[in-house]
Coordinates of C-alpha atoms and ligand atoms in Angstrom, one line a residue:
X1 CA -9.9 64.0 12.0
X2 CA -12.4 62.4 14.4
X3 CA -14.4 61.1 11.5
X4 CA -11.3 59.4 10.0
X5 CA -10.4 58.0 13.3
X6 CA -13.8 56.5 13.9
X7 CA -13.7 54.9 10.5
X8 CA -10.4 53.4 11.3
X9 CA -11.6 52.0 14.6
X10 CA -14.7 50.6 13.1
X11 CA -12.8 49.0 10.2
X12 CA -10.4 47.5 12.6
X13 CA -13.2 46.2 14.7
X14 CA -15.1 44.7 11.8
X15 CA -12.0 43.0 10.3
X16 CA -11.2 41.6 13.7
X17 CA -14.7 40.3 14.1
X18 CA -14.6 38.8 10.6
X19 CA -11.5 37.0 11.5
X20 CA -13.2 35.5 14.5
X21 CA -16.5 34.7 12.8
X22 CA -14.9 33.1 9.8
X23 CA -13.0 30.8 12.1
X24 CA -16.2 29.8 13.9
X25 CA -16.8 26.7 11.8
X26 CA -18.0 24.3 14.4
X27 CA -21.5 25.1 15.7
X28 CA -21.8 25.3 19.4
X29 CA -18.1 26.0 20.2
X30 CA -17.7 29.5 21.4
X31 CA -14.6 31.6 21.4
X32 CA -12.5 29.0 19.6
X33 CA -13.0 28.0 16.1
X34 CA -12.9 24.3 16.3
X35 CA -12.7 21.3 18.7
X36 CA -9.6 21.3 20.8
X37 CA -10.4 18.3 22.8
X38 CA -9.1 15.7 25.2
X39 CA -10.3 12.2 25.6
X40 CA -11.4 10.9 29.0
X41 CA -9.9 7.5 28.2
X42 CA -9.9 4.7 30.8
X43 CA -12.7 6.2 32.8
X44 CA -16.1 4.8 31.9
X45 CA -14.5 2.1 29.7
X46 CA -11.6 0.3 31.5
X47 CA -8.2 -0.1 29.9
X48 CA -5.8 -1.8 32.2
X49 CA -2.7 -0.2 30.7
X50 CA -4.0 3.2 31.5
X51 CA -4.4 2.3 35.2
X52 CA -2.9 -1.1 35.9
X53 CA -3.5 -0.9 39.7
X54 CA -7.3 -1.4 39.1
X55 CA -6.5 -5.1 38.6
X56 CA -4.1 -5.5 41.5
X57 CA -6.6 -7.1 43.9
X58 CA -7.8 -9.9 41.6
X59 CA -6.9 -13.3 42.9
X60 CA -5.1 -15.4 40.3
X61 CA -5.0 -12.2 38.4
X62 CA -2.9 -13.4 35.6
X63 CA -5.6 -15.8 34.5
X64 CA -8.4 -13.5 33.4
X65 CA -10.9 -13.9 30.6
X66 CA -9.1 -14.0 27.3
X67 CA -5.7 -14.9 28.7
X68 CA -3.8 -17.1 26.3
X69 CA -2.2 -20.3 27.7
X70 CA -0.2 -23.2 26.5
X71 CA 0.3 -26.6 28.2
X72 CA 3.3 -28.9 27.9
X73 CA 3.1 -32.4 29.2
X74 CA 6.1 -33.0 31.5
X75 CA 6.2 -36.8 30.7
X76 CA 5.8 -36.5 26.9
X77 CA 7.6 -33.1 26.5
X78 CA 4.9 -32.2 23.9
X79 CA 2.4 -29.4 23.7
X80 CA -1.3 -29.9 24.0
X81 CA -2.9 -29.1 20.7
X82 CA -6.3 -28.7 19.0
X83 CA -5.3 -29.7 15.5
X84 CA -6.7 -27.4 12.8
X85 CA -7.6 -25.0 15.5
X86 CA -10.5 -27.1 16.8
X87 CA -13.3 -29.5 15.8
X88 CA -11.6 -32.7 16.8
X89 CA -9.8 -34.5 19.7
X90 CA -7.2 -32.6 21.7
X91 CA -3.8 -34.2 21.3
X92 CA -0.5 -33.9 23.1
X93 CA 1.7 -34.0 20.1
X94 CA 3.4 -30.8 19.2
X95 CA 7.1 -29.9 19.7
X96 CA 6.7 -26.2 19.2
X97 CA 3.7 -24.2 20.4
X98 CA 1.8 -22.0 17.9
X99 CA -1.8 -21.0 17.4
X100 CA -3.3 -24.5 17.6
X101 CA -1.5 -25.0 20.9
X102 CA -2.8 -21.7 22.3
X103 CA -6.0 -21.6 24.3
X104 CA -8.0 -18.6 25.5
X105 CA -9.5 -18.8 29.0
X106 CA -13.0 -18.1 30.0
X107 CA -12.9 -17.5 33.7
X108 CA -15.8 -19.2 35.7
X109 CA -14.2 -18.6 39.1
X110 CA -10.8 -17.9 40.6
X111 CA -9.8 -21.6 39.8
X112 CA -12.4 -22.8 37.2
X113 CA -12.0 -22.1 33.6
X114 CA -13.3 -23.0 30.1
X115 CA -10.7 -23.4 27.4
X116 CA -11.3 -22.0 23.9
X117 CA -9.3 -22.9 20.8
X118 CA -8.6 -20.6 17.8
X119 CA -11.6 -21.8 15.8
X120 CA -13.8 -20.9 18.8
X121 CA -14.8 -24.3 20.2
X122 CA -14.3 -25.2 23.8
X123 CA -12.7 -28.3 25.4
X124 CA -15.2 -30.9 26.4
X125 CA -15.1 -34.6 27.4
X126 CA -16.1 -36.8 24.6
X127 CA -18.3 -39.6 26.1
X128 CA -17.0 -43.2 26.1
X129 CA -13.3 -43.0 25.8
X130 CA -13.0 -39.9 28.1
X131 CA -11.2 -38.1 25.2
X132 CA -10.9 -34.4 25.6
X133 CA -12.1 -32.8 22.3
X134 CA -12.3 -29.2 21.2
X135 CA -15.8 -29.4 19.8
X136 CA -18.3 -27.6 22.0
X137 CA -19.6 -24.3 20.7
X138 CA -21.2 -23.0 23.9
X139 CA -19.6 -24.0 27.2
X140 CA -21.4 -25.2 30.3
X141 CA -20.6 -27.4 33.4
X142 CA -19.1 -30.2 31.3
X143 CA -16.7 -27.8 29.7
X144 CA -15.5 -26.4 33.0
X145 CA -12.1 -27.4 34.4
X146 CA -10.1 -26.6 37.6
X147 CA -6.6 -25.4 36.8
X148 CA -4.6 -26.1 39.9
X149 CA -1.2 -24.4 40.1
X150 CA 1.8 -25.4 42.1
X151 CA 2.5 -22.2 43.9
X152 CA 4.2 -19.7 41.6
X153 CA 5.7 -22.4 39.5
X154 CA 4.4 -23.2 36.0
X155 CA 3.2 -26.7 37.0
X156 CA -0.5 -27.4 36.8
X157 CA -3.0 -30.1 37.1
X158 CA -6.2 -29.9 35.1
X159 CA -9.2 -31.4 36.8
X160 CA -12.6 -31.9 35.2
X161 CA -15.6 -30.5 37.0
X162 CA -16.6 -34.0 38.0
X163 CA -13.4 -34.6 39.9
X164 CA -11.3 -36.6 37.4
X165 CA -7.9 -35.3 36.4
X166 CA -6.7 -35.0 32.8
X167 CA -3.7 -36.9 31.6
X168 CA -1.4 -37.1 28.6
X169 CA -1.4 -40.7 27.3
X170 CA 1.7 -42.1 25.6
X171 CA -0.3 -42.4 22.4
X172 CA -0.6 -38.6 22.4
X173 CA -4.2 -38.3 23.6
X174 CA -5.5 -36.0 26.3
X175 CA -8.0 -37.9 28.4
X176 CA -10.1 -37.4 31.5
X177 CA -9.3 -40.7 33.3
X178 CA -6.3 -40.2 35.6
X179 CA -6.7 -42.5 38.5
X180 CA -6.8 -40.7 41.9
X181 CA -5.0 -37.6 43.0
X182 CA -1.7 -36.8 41.1
X183 CA 1.4 -35.6 42.8
X184 CA 3.6 -32.8 41.6
X185 CA 6.3 -35.1 40.3
X186 CA 6.7 -35.8 36.5
X187 CA 3.5 -37.8 36.0
X188 CA 1.0 -38.0 33.2
X189 CA -1.3 -35.5 34.9
X190 CA 1.3 -32.8 35.4
X191 CA 1.7 -30.1 32.8
X192 CA 3.7 -26.9 32.5
X193 CA 1.4 -23.9 31.7
X194 CA 2.8 -20.9 29.9
X195 CA 0.9 -17.6 29.9
X196 CA 1.3 -16.0 26.5
X197 CA 1.6 -12.5 27.9
X198 CA 2.0 -10.2 25.0
X199 CA -1.7 -10.4 24.2
X200 CA -3.7 -10.5 27.4
X201 CA -6.6 -8.1 27.7
X202 CA -7.6 -6.0 30.7
X203 CA -11.0 -4.4 30.1
X204 CA -14.4 -4.1 31.8
X205 CA -15.1 -7.8 31.2
X206 CA -11.9 -9.0 32.8
X207 CA -12.2 -6.7 35.7
X208 CA -15.7 -7.5 36.6
X209 CA -15.4 -11.2 36.0
X210 CA -12.1 -11.3 37.8
X211 CA -13.3 -9.7 41.0
X212 CA -16.8 -10.9 41.0
X213 CA -19.8 -8.6 41.1
X214 CA -19.6 -7.2 44.7
X215 CA -15.9 -6.4 44.8
X216 CA -15.9 -5.2 41.2
X217 CA -18.7 -2.8 42.0
X218 CA -16.6 -1.4 44.9
X219 CA -13.5 -1.0 42.7
X220 CA -15.4 0.7 39.8
X221 CA -17.3 3.0 42.1
X222 CA -14.0 4.2 43.6
X223 CA -12.5 4.6 40.1
X224 CA -15.4 6.4 38.6
X225 CA -15.6 8.8 41.5
X226 CA -12.0 9.7 41.6
X227 CA -10.2 9.1 38.3
X228 CA -11.8 12.1 36.7
X229 CA -13.3 14.9 38.8
X230 CA -14.7 18.4 38.4
X231 CA -11.1 19.8 39.0
X232 CA -10.0 18.1 35.8
X233 CA -12.6 20.1 33.9
X234 CA -11.3 23.2 35.5
X235 CA -7.8 22.3 34.5
X236 CA -8.9 21.7 30.9
X237 CA -10.8 25.0 30.7
X238 CA -7.9 27.0 32.0
X239 CA -5.7 25.4 29.4
X240 CA -7.9 26.2 26.4
X241 CA -9.6 22.9 25.9
X242 CA -13.2 23.3 24.8
X243 CA -14.3 19.7 24.4
X244 CA -14.1 16.3 26.0
X245 CA -14.6 13.0 24.1
X246 CA -16.0 10.5 26.5
X247 CA -15.7 6.8 25.8
X248 CA -18.7 4.8 27.1
X249 CA -19.7 1.1 26.9
X250 CA -23.0 -0.2 25.6
X251 CA -24.0 -1.4 29.0
X252 CA -24.5 2.3 30.0
X253 CA -27.9 2.0 28.5
X254 CA -28.9 -0.6 31.0
X255 CA -27.9 1.3 34.1
X256 CA -28.2 0.7 37.0
X257 CA -28.3 -3.1 36.4
X258 CA -26.6 -4.0 33.2
X259 CA -26.2 -7.6 32.0
X260 CA -23.5 -9.6 33.8
X261 CA -20.6 -9.1 34.3
X262 CA -20.9 -5.4 33.6
X263 CA -21.3 -3.0 36.5
X264 CA -23.8 -0.2 36.8
X265 CA -22.9 3.4 37.6
X266 CA -21.3 4.7 34.4
X267 CA -24.5 6.6 33.5
X268 CA -24.4 8.6 36.8
X269 CA -20.8 9.4 36.1
X270 CA -21.6 10.6 32.6
X271 CA -24.3 12.8 34.0
X272 CA -21.8 14.3 36.3
X273 CA -19.3 14.9 33.4
X274 CA -22.1 16.8 31.6
X275 CA -22.7 19.1 34.5
X276 CA -19.0 19.8 35.0
X277 CA -18.7 20.4 31.3
X278 CA -21.5 22.9 31.5
X279 CA -20.0 24.6 34.5
X280 CA -16.7 25.2 32.6
X281 CA -18.1 25.9 29.2
X282 CA -16.8 22.6 27.8
X283 CA -18.6 20.5 25.2
X284 CA -19.1 16.8 25.3
X285 CA -18.8 14.2 22.6
X286 CA -20.2 10.8 23.7
X287 CA -18.2 8.1 22.0
X288 CA -19.6 4.6 21.9
X289 CA -16.3 2.8 22.5
X290 CA -17.6 -0.7 23.3
X291 CA -20.4 -2.2 21.3
X292 CA -22.2 -5.5 22.2
X293 CA -20.1 -8.4 21.0
X294 CA -17.0 -6.2 20.5
X295 CA -16.3 -4.4 17.2
X296 CA -12.5 -4.9 17.3
X297 CA -11.6 -7.6 19.9
X298 CA -9.7 -5.2 22.1
X299 CA -9.9 -4.5 25.8
X300 CA -11.3 -1.1 25.1
X301 CA -14.3 -2.6 23.3
X302 CA -14.8 -4.9 26.3
X303 CA -14.1 -8.1 24.4
X304 CA -14.2 -11.2 26.5
X305 CA -11.4 -13.0 24.8
X306 CA -10.3 -11.1 21.7
X307 CA -13.1 -12.2 19.4
X308 CA -15.1 -9.8 17.3
X309 CA -18.8 -10.7 17.4
X310 CA -20.4 -7.4 16.7
X311 CA -20.7 -7.7 13.0
X312 CA -21.6 -11.4 13.1
X313 CA -25.1 -10.9 14.5
X314 CA -27.8 -8.5 13.5
X315 CA -29.0 -8.7 17.1
X316 CA -25.8 -7.0 18.2
X317 CA -26.2 -4.3 15.6
X318 CA -29.8 -3.7 16.5
X319 CA -28.9 -3.6 20.2
X320 CA -26.2 -1.0 19.4
X321 CA -28.8 1.2 17.7
X322 CA -31.0 1.0 20.8
X323 CA -28.0 2.3 22.8
X324 CA -27.6 5.2 20.4
X325 CA -31.3 5.9 20.8
X326 CA -30.9 5.9 24.5
X327 CA -28.0 8.2 24.5
X328 CA -29.5 10.6 22.0
X329 CA -32.8 10.8 23.8
X330 CA -31.1 11.5 27.1
X331 CA -28.4 14.0 26.0
X332 CA -29.3 15.8 22.8
X333 CA -31.2 18.4 24.8
X334 CA -28.3 19.0 27.1
X335 CA -26.6 22.3 26.4
X336 CA -23.1 20.7 26.8
X337 CA -23.7 18.0 24.1
X338 CA -21.7 18.6 20.9
X339 CA -22.1 15.2 19.2
X340 CA -22.4 11.5 19.4
X341 CA -19.9 9.1 18.0
X342 CA -21.6 6.0 16.8
X343 CA -18.8 3.4 17.1
X344 CA -15.2 3.6 18.0
X345 CA -12.5 1.9 15.9
X346 CA -14.3 -0.9 14.1
X347 CA -11.8 -3.4 12.8
X348 CA -11.2 -3.4 9.1
X349 CA -10.5 -7.1 9.1
X350 CA -13.7 -8.1 10.8
X351 CA -16.3 -5.4 10.1
X352 CA -17.4 -5.3 6.4
X353 CA -17.9 -1.8 5.1
X354 CA -21.5 -2.4 3.9
X355 CA -22.6 -3.5 7.4
X356 CA -20.8 -0.5 9.0
X357 CA -22.2 2.0 6.6
X358 CA -25.7 0.7 7.0
X359 CA -25.3 0.9 10.8
X360 CA -23.9 4.5 10.5
X361 CA -26.9 5.5 8.3
X362 CA -29.4 4.2 10.8
X363 CA -27.5 5.7 13.7
X364 CA -27.5 9.1 11.9
X365 CA -31.3 8.9 11.5
X366 CA -31.7 8.0 15.2
X367 CA -29.7 11.0 16.3
X368 CA -31.6 13.3 13.9
X369 CA -34.9 12.1 15.3
X370 CA -33.9 13.9 18.5
X371 CA -31.7 16.7 17.2
X372 CA -31.4 18.5 13.9
X373 CA -27.9 19.8 14.7
X374 CA -26.0 17.5 17.1
X375 CA -22.9 16.3 15.3
X376 CA -23.0 12.7 14.2
X377 CA -19.4 11.3 14.3
X378 CA -18.4 8.2 12.4
X379 CA -15.1 6.6 13.1
X380 CA -12.8 5.3 10.4
X381 CA -12.1 1.5 10.5
X382 CA -8.8 0.6 12.1
X383 CA -6.3 -1.3 10.1
X384 CA -5.5 -0.6 6.5
X385 CA -8.6 1.2 5.3
X386 CA -8.9 4.3 3.1
X387 CA -10.7 7.1 5.0
X388 CA -12.3 8.2 1.8
X389 CA -14.6 5.2 2.1
X390 CA -16.7 7.1 4.6
X391 CA -16.8 10.3 2.6
X392 CA -18.3 8.4 -0.3
X393 CA -20.8 6.5 1.8
X394 CA -23.7 9.0 2.0
X395 CA -24.2 8.5 5.7
X396 CA -26.3 11.6 6.3
X397 CA -26.9 15.2 5.2
X398 CA -25.9 17.6 7.9
X399 CA -23.3 17.9 10.6
X400 CA -21.5 14.6 9.8
X401 CA -17.9 14.2 11.0
X402 CA -15.4 11.5 10.1
X403 CA -13.0 10.6 13.0
X404 CA -9.5 9.5 12.2
X405 CA -7.0 8.4 14.8
X406 CA -3.4 9.4 14.2
X407 CA -0.8 7.4 16.2
X408 CA 2.9 7.1 15.1
X409 CA 2.7 3.7 16.8
X410 CA 1.1 0.3 16.4
X411 CA 2.7 -0.3 13.0
X412 CA 6.1 -1.8 12.2
X413 CA 6.5 1.2 9.9
X414 CA 7.2 3.4 13.0
X415 CA 9.4 0.9 15.0
X416 CA 12.8 2.4 15.9
X417 CA 12.2 5.6 14.1
X418 CA 14.1 8.9 14.9
X419 CA 12.5 12.1 16.2
X420 CA 13.2 13.8 12.9
X421 CA 11.5 11.0 11.0
X422 CA 8.4 11.3 13.1
X423 CA 8.2 15.0 12.8
X424 CA 8.7 14.8 9.1
X425 CA 5.9 12.2 8.8
X426 CA 3.5 14.6 10.5
X427 CA 4.4 17.5 8.3
X428 CA 4.3 15.5 5.1
X429 CA 2.1 12.4 5.2
X430 CA -0.4 13.5 7.9
X431 CA -0.7 17.0 6.5
X432 CA -1.2 15.8 3.0
X433 CA -4.0 13.4 4.0
X434 CA -5.6 16.2 6.1
X435 CA -5.6 18.6 3.2
X436 CA -7.1 16.0 0.9
X437 CA -9.9 15.0 3.4
X438 CA -10.6 18.6 4.3
X439 CA -11.1 19.2 0.7
X440 CA -13.4 16.2 0.1
X441 CA -17.0 17.2 0.0
X442 CA -19.3 16.1 2.8
X443 CA -18.3 15.3 6.3
X444 CA -16.0 17.4 8.5
X445 CA -12.7 16.0 9.6
X446 CA -11.8 15.2 13.3
X447 CA -8.5 13.8 14.6
X448 CA -10.3 12.2 17.5
X449 CA -7.3 10.5 19.0
X450 CA -3.6 11.3 18.9
X451 CA -0.8 11.4 21.4
X452 CA 2.6 13.0 22.0
X453 CA 4.3 9.6 22.0
X454 CA 6.2 7.6 19.4
X455 CA 8.5 4.6 18.9
X456 CA 11.7 6.6 19.4
X457 CA 14.3 5.5 21.9
X458 CA 15.4 8.1 24.3
X459 CA 13.7 11.2 22.8
X460 CA 14.8 14.4 24.5
X461 CA 12.3 16.9 26.0
X462 CA 13.1 19.2 23.1
X463 CA 12.3 16.4 20.6
X464 CA 9.0 15.8 22.3
X465 CA 8.2 19.5 22.2
X466 CA 8.9 19.8 18.5
X467 CA 6.8 16.7 17.8
X468 CA 3.9 18.0 19.9
X469 CA 4.2 21.4 18.1
X470 CA 4.2 19.7 14.7
X471 CA 1.1 17.6 15.6
X472 CA -0.8 20.6 16.9
X473 CA 0.1 22.7 13.9
X474 CA -1.0 20.0 11.4
X475 CA -4.1 18.7 13.2
X476 CA -5.3 22.3 13.8
X477 CA -6.1 22.2 10.1
X478 CA -8.7 19.5 10.5
X479 CA -12.1 21.1 9.8
X480 CA -13.8 19.8 12.9
X481 CA -10.7 19.8 15.2
X482 CA -8.9 17.2 17.3
X483 CA -8.8 15.4 20.7
X484 CA -5.7 14.2 22.6
X485 CA -5.6 10.7 23.9
X486 CA -5.8 10.9 26.9
X487 CA -6.4 13.0 29.9
X488 CA -4.8 10.7 32.5
X489 CA -2.5 7.8 32.0
X490 CA 0.0 5.8 34.0
X491 CA 2.5 6.3 31.2
X492 CA 3.4 9.9 31.5
X493 CA 3.8 10.7 27.8
X494 CA 0.3 9.7 27.2
X495 CA -1.0 11.8 30.0
X496 CA -2.3 15.2 28.8
X497 CA -2.1 16.8 32.2
X498 CA 1.5 15.6 32.7
X499 CA 2.4 17.0 29.2
X500 CA 0.9 20.4 30.0
X501 CA 2.4 20.6 33.5
X502 CA 5.9 19.7 32.3
X503 CA 5.7 21.7 29.1
X504 CA 6.2 18.7 26.8
X505 CA 3.1 19.8 24.9
X506 CA 3.2 23.6 24.5
X507 CA -0.4 23.6 23.7
X508 CA -1.6 26.7 25.4
X509 CA 0.9 28.8 23.5
X510 CA -1.5 29.1 20.5
X511 CA -4.3 29.7 22.9
X512 CA -2.3 32.4 24.7
X513 CA -1.5 33.9 21.3
X514 CA -5.2 34.4 20.7
X515 CA -5.7 36.0 24.2
X516 CA -2.6 38.2 23.8
X517 CA -3.7 39.4 20.4
X518 CA -7.1 40.3 21.8
X519 CA -5.4 42.1 24.7
X520 CA -2.9 44.0 22.5
X521 CA -5.8 45.0 20.2
X522 CA -7.7 46.4 23.1
X523 CA -4.7 48.2 24.5
X524 CA -4.0 49.7 21.1
X525 CA -7.6 50.8 20.7
X526 CA -7.9 52.3 24.2
X527 CA -4.6 54.2 23.8
X528 CA -5.8 55.6 20.5
X529 CA -9.1 56.6 22.1
X530 CA -7.3 58.1 25.0
X531 CA -5.0 60.2 22.8
X532 CA -7.9 61.1 20.6
X533 CA -9.7 62.4 23.7
X534 CA -6.6 64.4 24.9
X535 CA -6.4 66.0 21.5
Ligands
NAG1 C1 -11.3 -39.0 19.4 O1 -10.6 -40.2 19.2 C2 -11.3 -41.4 19.4 C3 -10.4 -42.6 19.3 O2 -9.5 -42.5 18.2 C4 -12.4 -41.5 18.3 O3 -13.2 -42.6 18.5 C5 -13.3 -40.2 18.4 O4 -14.2 -40.2 17.4 C6 -12.4 -39.0 18.4 N1 -13.3 -37.8 18.6 C7 -13.3 -36.7 17.8 C8 -14.2 -35.6 18.1 O5 -12.6 -36.7 16.8
NAG2 C1 -15.8 -37.9 34.9 O1 -16.0 -37.9 33.5 C2 -15.0 -38.7 32.8 C3 -15.3 -38.5 31.4 O2 -16.7 -38.7 31.1 C4 -15.2 -40.1 33.2 O3 -14.2 -40.9 32.6 C5 -14.9 -40.2 34.7 O4 -15.2 -41.5 35.2 C6 -15.9 -39.3 35.5 N1 -15.5 -39.3 36.9 C7 -16.4 -39.3 37.9 C8 -15.8 -39.2 39.2 O5 -17.5 -39.3 37.6
NAG3 C1 14.5 -1.9 17.3 O1 15.5 -1.6 18.3 C2 15.7 -2.6 19.2 C3 16.7 -2.2 20.3 O2 17.8 -1.6 19.7 C4 16.1 -3.9 18.5 O3 16.2 -5.0 19.5 C5 15.0 -4.3 17.5 O4 15.4 -5.4 16.8 C6 14.7 -3.2 16.5 N1 13.6 -3.5 15.7 C7 13.5 -3.2 14.4 C8 12.2 -3.6 13.8 O5 14.3 -2.6 13.8
NAG4 C1 -8.1 21.6 -2.3 O1 -9.0 22.4 -3.1 C2 -8.4 23.6 -3.6 C3 -9.5 24.4 -4.2 O2 -10.4 23.6 -5.0 C4 -7.3 23.3 -4.5 O3 -6.7 24.4 -5.0 C5 -6.3 22.4 -3.8 O4 -5.3 22.0 -4.7 C6 -6.9 21.2 -3.2 N1 -5.9 20.5 -2.4 C7 -5.8 19.2 -2.3 C8 -4.7 18.7 -1.4 O5 -6.5 18.5 -2.9
NAG5 C1 8.7 0.2 19.7 O1 7.9 -0.9 19.2 C2 8.4 -2.1 19.5 C3 7.6 -3.1 18.8 O2 6.2 -3.0 19.0 C4 8.3 -2.3 21.0 O3 8.7 -3.6 21.4 C5 9.1 -1.3 21.7 O4 9.0 -1.3 23.1 C6 8.7 0.1 21.2 N1 9.7 1.1 21.8 C7 9.3 2.3 22.2 C8 10.5 3.2 22.6 O5 8.2 2.7 22.2
NAG6 C1 18.5 5.2 26.5 O1 18.3 5.4 27.9 C2 18.6 4.3 28.7 C3 18.3 4.6 30.2 O2 18.6 6.0 30.4 C4 20.0 3.8 28.5 O3 20.3 2.7 29.3 C5 20.2 3.5 27.1 O4 21.6 3.2 26.8 C6 19.9 4.7 26.2 N1 19.9 4.2 24.8 C7 20.3 5.0 23.8 C8 20.2 4.3 22.4 O5 20.8 6.1 24.0

């Protein structure tokens, strides 16, 4: 009897152990099988929509770097235009504004700006005739203009650095030769300025340049010290999260005095995150979210004005590899490091695959120089790219991970969908792709960003719960795991903590399930042992 019982217990134990060890597929993650992560978005790389109040104190705060503006002459009733997007004289000739009539600001001070056209050139004054032309590649003093606003109205005067105001001539030219100081009546020097608001970016560049160094330093110190704290790591560990993915900007490698306008201090914050992570048995993925020159033109890659210059210069790419070297040398020995993500969301339209793969291969070698095991994570290009392109690229040999971002958003396909359509999409399209990629040889698969939000009007709490459940169920299949975007957010549905506290994301249920199965197993075993003893 006793012999049979012992055999039974040991069989039960070993099958239970097997169950656990088979599931342990990601090296370095204890207890859980894979990455169940949360992103620390909007912390060390600023995204205005995550915490809009960061920008509240900037004077003239709707005219930041990259803000798109259009000017209409009040006398001619025509729009100022850089025909062909740049390269010739600026005219005042168009009835309807479009891209040639849209100019991106480079902010020099609260009131001084440089104006950039779509082809990239800046407004300048063209010698003799005082013509304004869009011809200068690199702006300096001569390309700097005061934009003076009439209170909160749209009326503006544009004054050249040397004191002369611009005017719209009847023959459709824009010239720097208005005589004297214009009034606010309908005269040739008065324009109506429109801010094209659906595309203005609020990142680290805009914040730092908008406040100026001293004030920006104060604002960012406050933010970095308080937005994410040790308590958040405690919250995460309690709720079964085992990893954080931490977006950082390239300037972190130049702490404490990064090139202007970036503000030092993010390195010290990252160090703190690592120590909190260690304290709560959480792993860290460092994610290079913003590369020099910007790899996608968005605020979260710290673009100045929406342009993508990363792939256009080998210098930018080499500088990025130096940043990876810096991060790898500093953190690969840290017990909390799980992996390094080489570049977040390169743009498919702007970053050619061969350049990207070559960068990823070199980045892989750099991380391997410091660590044989740290995961090297390569992010899929955003836009319409096939993720298999990275599986076939031979980026490295061991512990390579491909990161895919799953949002049922940012594509007309998802506009005005129903809850059922979204849930169906997760169970069918997402699941099929996951299966296919999990099967592909080579890298592991990571759903490094996803969110319990969609383009559904008035989804009910129940709808959100089902959607969250579907996503967790499907993304749990990914061989490396997943990470929610993002820990904290002004928009509550994007906010992981809000989702957990309000039971919109019933995430811990699967974690609880594991715990409860361990407990019931122990109870069962103990009672068996107990009864065995009584006998
Ligand atoms: C601007 O127009 C003037 C007068 O037509 C012309 O002389 C000048 O070359 C033009 N400049 C550019 C850059 O096209
Ligand atoms: C400023 O520059 C413009 C264009 O060269 C010129 O027409 C104007 O006379 C200058 N004004 C002053 C005050 O120097
Ligand atoms: C989505 O719904 C909104 C509000 O009902 C409507 O204004 C819009 O045109 C719809 N968009 C599409 C692409 O169906
Ligand atoms: C994945 O691989 C298994 C075993 O080779 C195969 O049975 C299955 O059909 C594959 N699934 C997909 C989606 O390719
Ligand atoms: C859905 O997407 C459209 C177009 O991007 C946007 O205007 C709208 O606000 C979104 N609606 C919801 C509920 O997210
Ligand atoms: C969605 O909710 C808003 C605010 O509660 C309400 O005004 C609107 O009519 C609702 N729309 C639909 C389609 O139910």
